[in-house]
Coordinates of C-alpha atoms and ligand atoms in Angstrom, one line a residue:
M7 CA 0.0 0.0 0.0
S8 CA 1.3 3.4 -0.9
V9 CA -0.2 6.6 0.3
N10 CA -0.2 9.8 -1.7
L11 CA 1.1 12.7 0.5
L12 CA -1.0 15.2 -1.6
D13 CA -4.1 13.7 0.0
Y14 CA -3.2 14.7 3.6
D15 CA -3.9 18.0 5.4
A16 CA -2.1 18.8 8.6
E17 CA -4.4 16.7 10.7
G18 CA -4.1 13.7 8.4
M19 CA -0.4 14.2 8.2
L20 CA -0.1 14.0 12.0
A21 CA -1.9 10.6 12.0
L22 CA 0.2 9.4 9.2
M23 CA 3.4 10.3 11.1
A24 CA 2.1 8.3 14.0
Q25 CA 1.6 5.3 11.7
F26 CA 5.2 5.7 10.4
G27 CA 6.4 6.0 14.0
E28 CA 7.7 9.5 13.4
K29 CA 7.6 12.7 15.4
P30 CA 4.7 15.2 14.5
F31 CA 7.1 17.9 13.2
R32 CA 8.2 15.6 10.5
G33 CA 4.8 16.0 9.0
K34 CA 5.3 19.8 8.7
Q35 CA 8.7 19.3 7.2
L36 CA 7.2 16.9 4.6
M37 CA 4.4 19.4 3.8
K38 CA 6.9 22.1 3.1
W39 CA 8.9 19.9 0.8
V40 CA 5.8 18.7 -1.1
H41 CA 3.7 21.9 -1.3
Q42 CA 6.2 24.8 -1.1
R43 CA 9.1 23.3 -3.0
G44 CA 7.1 21.0 -5.2
E45 CA 9.4 18.1 -4.4
S46 CA 8.2 14.7 -5.3
D47 CA 11.5 12.8 -4.9
F48 CA 12.0 11.7 -1.3
A49 CA 15.8 11.3 -1.9
A50 CA 16.0 15.1 -2.4
M51 CA 14.5 15.8 1.0
T52 CA 17.9 16.2 2.6
D53 CA 16.8 17.4 6.1
I54 CA 14.8 14.2 6.7
A55 CA 16.7 11.3 8.2
K56 CA 17.7 8.7 5.7
S57 CA 15.9 5.9 7.5
F58 CA 12.6 7.8 7.3
R59 CA 13.2 8.6 3.6
E60 CA 13.6 4.9 3.0
K61 CA 10.3 4.2 4.7
L62 CA 8.7 6.9 2.6
Q63 CA 10.1 5.5 -0.6
A64 CA 8.6 2.1 0.3
G65 CA 5.2 3.3 1.5
A66 CA 4.4 6.8 0.1
M67 CA 4.4 8.9 -3.0
V68 CA 3.8 12.5 -4.1
T69 CA 1.6 12.2 -7.2
A70 CA -0.3 15.0 -8.8
P71 CA -2.5 14.1 -11.9
A72 CA -0.4 14.0 -15.1
M73 CA -0.5 17.1 -17.2
L74 CA -1.9 16.5 -20.6
A75 CA -1.8 20.0 -22.2
E76 CA -1.0 23.6 -21.4
Q77 CA -2.4 26.4 -23.3
V78 CA -1.7 30.1 -23.0
A79 CA -4.1 32.7 -24.3
S80 CA -3.2 36.0 -25.8
D81 CA -4.3 37.8 -22.5
G82 CA -1.9 35.6 -20.4
T83 CA -4.6 33.3 -19.1
H84 CA -3.3 29.7 -18.8
K85 CA -5.3 26.6 -19.0
W86 CA -4.1 23.2 -17.9
L87 CA -5.7 19.9 -18.8
L88 CA -5.0 17.2 -16.1
D89 CA -5.4 13.5 -16.5
V90 CA -7.8 12.1 -14.0
G91 CA -8.2 8.6 -15.4
V92 CA -9.4 6.8 -18.5
G93 CA -10.4 9.3 -21.0
N94 CA -11.1 12.0 -18.4
G95 CA -9.6 15.4 -18.0
V96 CA -10.2 18.3 -15.7
E97 CA -9.3 21.8 -16.4
T98 CA -7.6 24.4 -14.2
V99 CA -7.3 28.1 -15.3
F100 CA -4.9 30.8 -14.2
I101 CA -5.9 34.4 -14.7
P102 CA -3.2 37.0 -14.2
E103 CA -4.3 40.5 -13.3
D104 CA -2.3 43.6 -12.4
D105 CA -2.2 43.0 -8.7
R106 CA -3.0 39.3 -8.3
G107 CA -3.0 35.9 -9.9
T108 CA -6.1 33.9 -9.6
L109 CA -6.3 30.1 -10.0
C110 CA -9.7 28.6 -10.9
V111 CA -9.8 25.1 -9.5
S112 CA -12.1 22.2 -10.4
S113 CA -13.6 19.9 -7.8
Q114 CA -15.4 17.1 -9.8
V115 CA -15.2 15.4 -13.2
G116 CA -18.4 16.6 -14.7
C117 CA -21.3 17.8 -12.4
A118 CA -24.5 16.3 -11.2
L119 CA -26.4 19.6 -11.0
E120 CA -28.2 20.4 -14.1
C121 CA -27.8 24.2 -14.5
T122 CA -29.1 24.7 -18.0
F123 CA -26.5 27.2 -19.2
C124 CA -23.4 25.3 -18.1
S125 CA -21.3 23.2 -20.4
T126 CA -19.9 21.1 -17.5
A127 CA -23.5 20.1 -16.7
R128 CA -23.8 18.7 -20.2
Q129 CA -21.2 16.1 -19.5
G130 CA -23.2 14.7 -16.6
F131 CA -21.4 13.6 -13.5
N132 CA -18.5 11.2 -13.6
R133 CA -16.8 11.3 -10.2
N134 CA -15.5 13.4 -7.3
L135 CA -11.8 14.5 -7.5
S136 CA -9.6 13.3 -4.6
T137 CA -7.9 15.8 -2.4
A138 CA -4.6 15.1 -4.2
E139 CA -6.3 15.8 -7.6
I140 CA -7.8 19.1 -6.2
I141 CA -4.6 20.4 -4.5
G142 CA -2.6 18.9 -7.4
Q143 CA -4.0 21.7 -9.6
L144 CA -2.4 24.3 -7.3
W145 CA 0.7 22.2 -7.0
W146 CA 1.0 22.1 -10.8
A147 CA 0.2 25.8 -11.3
N148 CA 2.9 26.8 -8.9
Q149 CA 5.4 24.6 -10.7
R150 CA 4.6 25.8 -14.1
L151 CA 4.4 29.4 -13.2
S152 CA 7.7 29.4 -11.4
H153 CA 9.3 27.5 -14.2
E154 CA 8.0 30.2 -16.6
A155 CA 9.1 33.1 -14.3
A156 CA 12.6 31.6 -14.2
R157 CA 12.7 31.4 -17.9
I158 CA 11.4 34.9 -18.5
G159 CA 13.8 36.1 -15.8
S160 CA 16.8 34.7 -17.5
A161 CA 15.6 35.9 -20.9
Q162 CA 15.4 39.4 -19.4
G163 CA 18.9 39.2 -18.0
G164 CA 17.8 38.1 -14.6
V165 CA 15.2 40.7 -14.1
Q166 CA 12.0 39.2 -12.6
N167 CA 9.0 41.2 -13.5
A168 CA 6.5 38.6 -12.6
D169 CA 4.5 39.6 -9.6
A170 CA 1.1 38.8 -11.0
R171 CA 2.5 35.5 -12.2
I172 CA 2.0 33.6 -8.9
V173 CA -1.1 32.2 -7.5
S174 CA -2.2 34.7 -4.9
N175 CA -5.9 33.8 -5.0
V176 CA -7.9 30.6 -5.5
V177 CA -11.5 30.4 -6.6
M178 CA -13.3 27.0 -6.5
M179 CA -15.1 27.9 -9.7
G180 CA -13.9 25.3 -12.1
M181 CA -15.7 22.2 -13.1
G182 CA -18.1 20.6 -10.5
E183 CA -20.0 21.6 -7.4
P184 CA -17.4 21.8 -4.7
L185 CA -19.9 21.3 -1.8
A186 CA -21.1 18.1 -3.4
N187 CA -17.5 16.8 -2.8
Y188 CA -17.3 18.1 0.7
E189 CA -14.6 16.1 2.5
N190 CA -12.1 16.2 -0.3
V191 CA -12.7 19.9 -1.0
V192 CA -12.4 20.9 2.7
R193 CA -9.1 19.0 3.0
A194 CA -7.8 20.8 -0.1
L195 CA -9.0 24.2 1.3
R196 CA -7.2 23.5 4.5
L197 CA -4.0 22.9 2.6
M198 CA -4.4 26.1 0.7
L199 CA -4.6 28.0 4.0
D200 CA -1.9 26.1 5.8
D201 CA 1.3 28.0 6.4
N202 CA 3.3 24.8 5.9
A203 CA 1.7 24.4 2.5
Y204 CA 0.3 27.4 0.4
G205 CA -0.4 29.9 3.2
L206 CA -3.2 31.8 1.4
S207 CA -5.4 34.0 3.6
R208 CA -9.0 32.9 4.0
R209 CA -10.1 36.1 2.2
R210 CA -8.2 35.1 -0.9
V211 CA -9.7 31.6 -1.2
T212 CA -13.3 31.7 -2.5
L213 CA -15.7 28.8 -2.8
S214 CA -18.5 29.1 -5.3
T215 CA -21.7 27.1 -4.8
S216 CA -25.0 26.7 -6.5
G217 CA -26.5 26.7 -3.0
L218 CA -26.3 23.4 -1.2
V219 CA -27.7 24.7 2.0
P220 CA -26.7 22.0 4.5
A221 CA -23.1 21.9 3.2
M222 CA -22.9 25.7 3.5
D223 CA -23.6 25.3 7.2
R224 CA -21.0 22.7 7.5
L225 CA -18.4 24.8 5.7
R226 CA -19.1 27.7 8.0
D227 CA -18.1 25.5 11.0
D228 CA -15.3 23.5 9.4
C229 CA -13.4 25.9 7.2
P230 CA -14.9 29.3 6.5
V231 CA -13.5 30.9 3.4
A232 CA -14.9 33.7 1.1
L233 CA -18.2 32.6 -0.3
A234 CA -19.7 33.1 -3.8
V235 CA -23.2 31.9 -4.6
S236 CA -24.5 31.2 -8.1
L237 CA -27.8 33.1 -7.8
H238 CA -28.4 33.7 -11.5
A239 CA -32.1 34.4 -11.0
S240 CA -34.2 36.9 -9.1
N241 CA -37.2 34.8 -8.2
D242 CA -37.9 31.1 -7.5
R243 CA -39.8 30.5 -10.7
L244 CA -36.9 31.5 -12.9
R245 CA -34.3 29.9 -10.6
D246 CA -36.2 26.6 -10.5
E247 CA -35.8 26.5 -14.2
I248 CA -32.2 27.5 -14.7
V249 CA -30.6 26.3 -11.4
P250 CA -32.7 23.3 -10.6
I251 CA -31.2 22.7 -7.2
N252 CA -33.4 25.7 -6.3
K253 CA -36.4 23.3 -6.1
K254 CA -34.7 21.7 -3.1
Y255 CA -33.2 24.8 -1.5
P256 CA -35.3 27.8 -2.6
I257 CA -34.1 31.4 -2.5
K258 CA -35.4 32.2 1.0
E259 CA -33.6 29.2 2.5
L260 CA -30.5 30.1 0.5
L261 CA -30.5 33.6 1.8
A262 CA -30.9 32.4 5.4
A263 CA -27.9 30.1 4.9
C264 CA -25.9 33.0 3.6
N265 CA -26.6 35.0 6.7
R266 CA -25.6 32.1 8.9
Y267 CA -22.4 31.7 6.9
L268 CA -21.6 35.4 7.3
D269 CA -21.4 35.0 11.1
K270 CA -18.1 33.2 10.7
A271 CA -17.0 34.2 7.2
P272 CA -13.7 36.0 6.6
R273 CA -15.5 38.7 4.6
D274 CA -18.7 40.5 5.6
F275 CA -20.5 39.9 2.3
V276 CA -21.5 37.1 0.0
T277 CA -20.7 37.5 -3.7
F278 CA -23.8 36.7 -5.8
E279 CA -22.8 35.5 -9.3
Y280 CA -25.5 36.4 -11.9
I281 CA -25.2 35.1 -15.4
M282 CA -26.6 37.4 -18.1
L283 CA -28.8 35.4 -20.5
E284 CA -30.5 37.4 -23.2
G285 CA -34.2 37.7 -22.8
I286 CA -34.2 35.3 -19.8
N287 CA -33.0 37.0 -16.6
D288 CA -31.6 40.3 -17.9
Q289 CA -34.5 42.8 -17.7
P290 CA -34.6 45.8 -15.4
E291 CA -37.5 44.2 -13.5
H292 CA -35.2 41.3 -12.6
A293 CA -32.6 43.8 -11.3
R294 CA -35.3 45.4 -9.2
E295 CA -36.2 42.0 -7.7
L296 CA -32.5 41.5 -6.9
L297 CA -32.6 44.8 -4.9
E298 CA -35.2 43.2 -2.7
I299 CA -33.0 40.1 -2.2
A300 CA -30.1 42.4 -1.4
K301 CA -32.1 43.9 1.5
Q302 CA -32.0 40.5 3.2
V303 CA -28.2 39.7 3.1
S304 CA -25.0 41.7 2.9
C305 CA -23.8 41.1 -0.7
K306 CA -22.0 42.2 -3.8
F307 CA -23.1 41.3 -7.3
N308 CA -20.9 40.0 -10.0
L309 CA -22.6 40.0 -13.4
I310 CA -21.2 37.3 -15.7
P311 CA -21.9 37.7 -19.4
F312 CA -23.0 34.2 -20.6
N313 CA -20.2 32.4 -22.4
P314 CA -21.6 30.4 -25.3
F315 CA -20.9 26.8 -26.1
P316 CA -22.3 24.6 -28.9
N317 CA -26.1 24.0 -28.7
S318 CA -26.5 25.9 -25.4
G319 CA -29.8 27.4 -26.6
Y320 CA -28.8 30.7 -24.9
N321 CA -27.4 34.0 -26.1
R322 CA -25.3 36.5 -24.1
S323 CA -27.1 39.6 -23.1
S324 CA -26.2 42.7 -25.1
R325 CA -23.6 45.1 -23.7
D326 CA -26.4 47.6 -23.3
A327 CA -28.7 45.3 -21.5
I328 CA -25.8 44.4 -19.1
L329 CA -25.0 48.0 -18.4
R330 CA -28.6 48.9 -17.9
F331 CA -29.0 46.0 -15.4
R332 CA -25.8 47.1 -13.6
D333 CA -27.1 50.6 -13.4
V334 CA -30.4 49.6 -11.7
L335 CA -28.4 47.7 -9.1
A336 CA -25.9 50.5 -8.6
E337 CA -28.6 53.1 -8.3
G338 CA -30.3 50.9 -5.8
G339 CA -27.1 51.2 -3.7
Q340 CA -25.5 47.9 -4.5
V341 CA -21.9 47.1 -5.3
V342 CA -21.9 45.5 -8.7
T343 CA -19.1 44.5 -11.1
V344 CA -19.3 43.0 -14.5
R345 CA -16.9 40.0 -14.9
K346 CA -14.4 40.5 -17.7
T347 CA -14.2 37.5 -20.0
R348 CA -10.7 36.1 -20.0
G349 CA -9.1 33.4 -21.9
D350 CA -12.0 33.0 -24.3
D351 CA -9.6 32.2 -27.2
I352 CA -8.7 29.0 -25.4
D353 CA -12.2 28.2 -24.2
A354 CA -11.1 29.0 -20.6
A355 CA -14.0 31.3 -19.7
C356 CA -16.6 30.5 -17.0
G357 CA -18.9 27.7 -17.9
Q358 CA -16.7 26.5 -20.8
L359 CA -14.5 24.1 -19.0
A360 CA -15.2 20.7 -20.5
G361 CA -12.0 18.8 -19.8
Q362 CA -12.2 16.6 -22.9
V363 CA -9.0 14.7 -23.5
K364 CA -8.5 15.8 -27.0
D365 CA -5.1 14.4 -27.8
R366 CA -3.8 11.6 -25.7
T367 CA -0.4 11.6 -27.4
R368 CA 0.4 14.7 -25.4
R369 CA 0.1 12.7 -22.2
T370 CA 3.1 13.0 -20.0
A371 CA 4.0 13.5 -16.4
R372 CA 7.4 15.0 -17.2
Q373 CA 7.5 18.7 -16.9
S374 CA 10.2 19.1 -19.5
Q375 CA 8.0 17.4 -22.1
I376 CA 4.8 19.4 -21.5
Q377 CA 3.8 21.0 -24.7
T378 CA 2.8 24.6 -24.3
V379 CA 0.5 26.0 -27.0
H380 CA 0.3 29.8 -27.2
F381 CA -2.8 31.3 -28.7
H382 CA -3.5 34.6 -30.3
R383 CA -6.9 36.1 -31.0
G384 CA -8.3 34.9 -34.3
E385 CA -6.4 31.6 -34.3
A386 CA -8.4 28.5 -34.2
E387 CA -7.6 26.0 -31.5
D388 CA -7.9 22.7 -33.4
Ligands
SAH19 N1 -20.9 24.6 -9.1 C1 -20.4 25.8 -8.5 C2 -19.0 26.1 -9.0 C3 -19.0 26.4 -10.5 S1 -18.4 28.0 -10.6 C4 -21.3 26.9 -8.7 O1 -22.4 26.7 -9.4 O2 -21.1 28.0 -8.2 C5 -18.6 28.5 -12.2 C6 -19.5 29.8 -12.3 O3 -19.7 30.0 -13.7 C7 -20.8 29.6 -11.7 O4 -21.3 30.8 -11.2 C8 -21.6 29.1 -12.9 O5 -23.0 29.3 -12.8 C9 -21.0 30.0 -14.0 N2 -21.3 29.5 -15.4 C10 -21.7 28.3 -15.7 N3 -21.8 28.2 -17.1 C11 -21.6 29.5 -17.5 C12 -21.6 30.0 -18.8 N4 -21.8 29.3 -19.9 N5 -21.2 31.3 -19.0 C13 -20.9 32.1 -17.9 N6 -20.9 31.6 -16.6 C14 -21.2 30.3 -16.4

């Protein structure tokens, strides 16, 4: 039996050290090697006693999912396709901005929820990702970005101008419903926050949910991080239709859960994501209904222009409709932003992550062999 160290948060690591007959601090040392230095070869972990390294070699491993492909969009967005088993891939997206670098992490292969506007939903549900497969996305992103920074640095005569090129923020907004894979996601969140691993602040780790009310309550107690909720509709009739989990947890219950969550959350507001679907939910009267919702919970709105995919049956709202909608919310005293679409030339935008394994010949676990494909606007992908 061989255990994968990427599956263990601090608590699990303590128990594992006991099983190995080692002192607790060895677990912290190992976490630093694995997560901060990205080391997977026990022989290289020089401050760990040789006898323990031998035990690790025999009974443990550090294995992130193999990387199948890396794409870089003209706006600097990166997309990685990771192998999670026969014919399956999950996608992770890195979005560089001026002052931060945000990694969008997937939690499941496919998704069991049937939101009508989402391409991941079209695939149906395949399986939950393990903690190693979730944290492995951050592990890989750090490796690839530091590899790139080193390369750019040397090309520029050693000048490193790459501050936005590290993962400073994580959003659980990739494929899947994170709260439907609760245990594995929480272990991965704890690693993101752990000073011996990635050391991100709770405010910089955001979990997005379609509104699984009981799991929101659990998360508040187990590992409160910033919360985003995929609201997408301003009344139950509409939400029942486009976010069908609403039939189980209608808006009133969802808002109550948000308020309970805010008691312990690192931020004092919930972000409501609201997709802009032409002629469906984008009229001023919908915005006015949202103002009523906003009276019941401290929130910010993030309007997401719909990102099309084949046979979706929806269109993106016009720029004018989005701005009008935004203005109604803003004039009603709400904080509202319109999400910039990033990485659309590599299908890396929200709701477009499909994770198909397009070309298995690219399969490799060896960093030096990963093929990076750079895209520029107007170029076709395939
Ligand atoms: N299941 C979670 C995590 C997914 S997050 C959730 O529902 O929140 C991905 C975000 O992108 C969600 O707000 C989702 O509703 C939104 N989204 C899905 N499909 C989209 C599309 N085609 N265009 C724009 N946003 C989309």
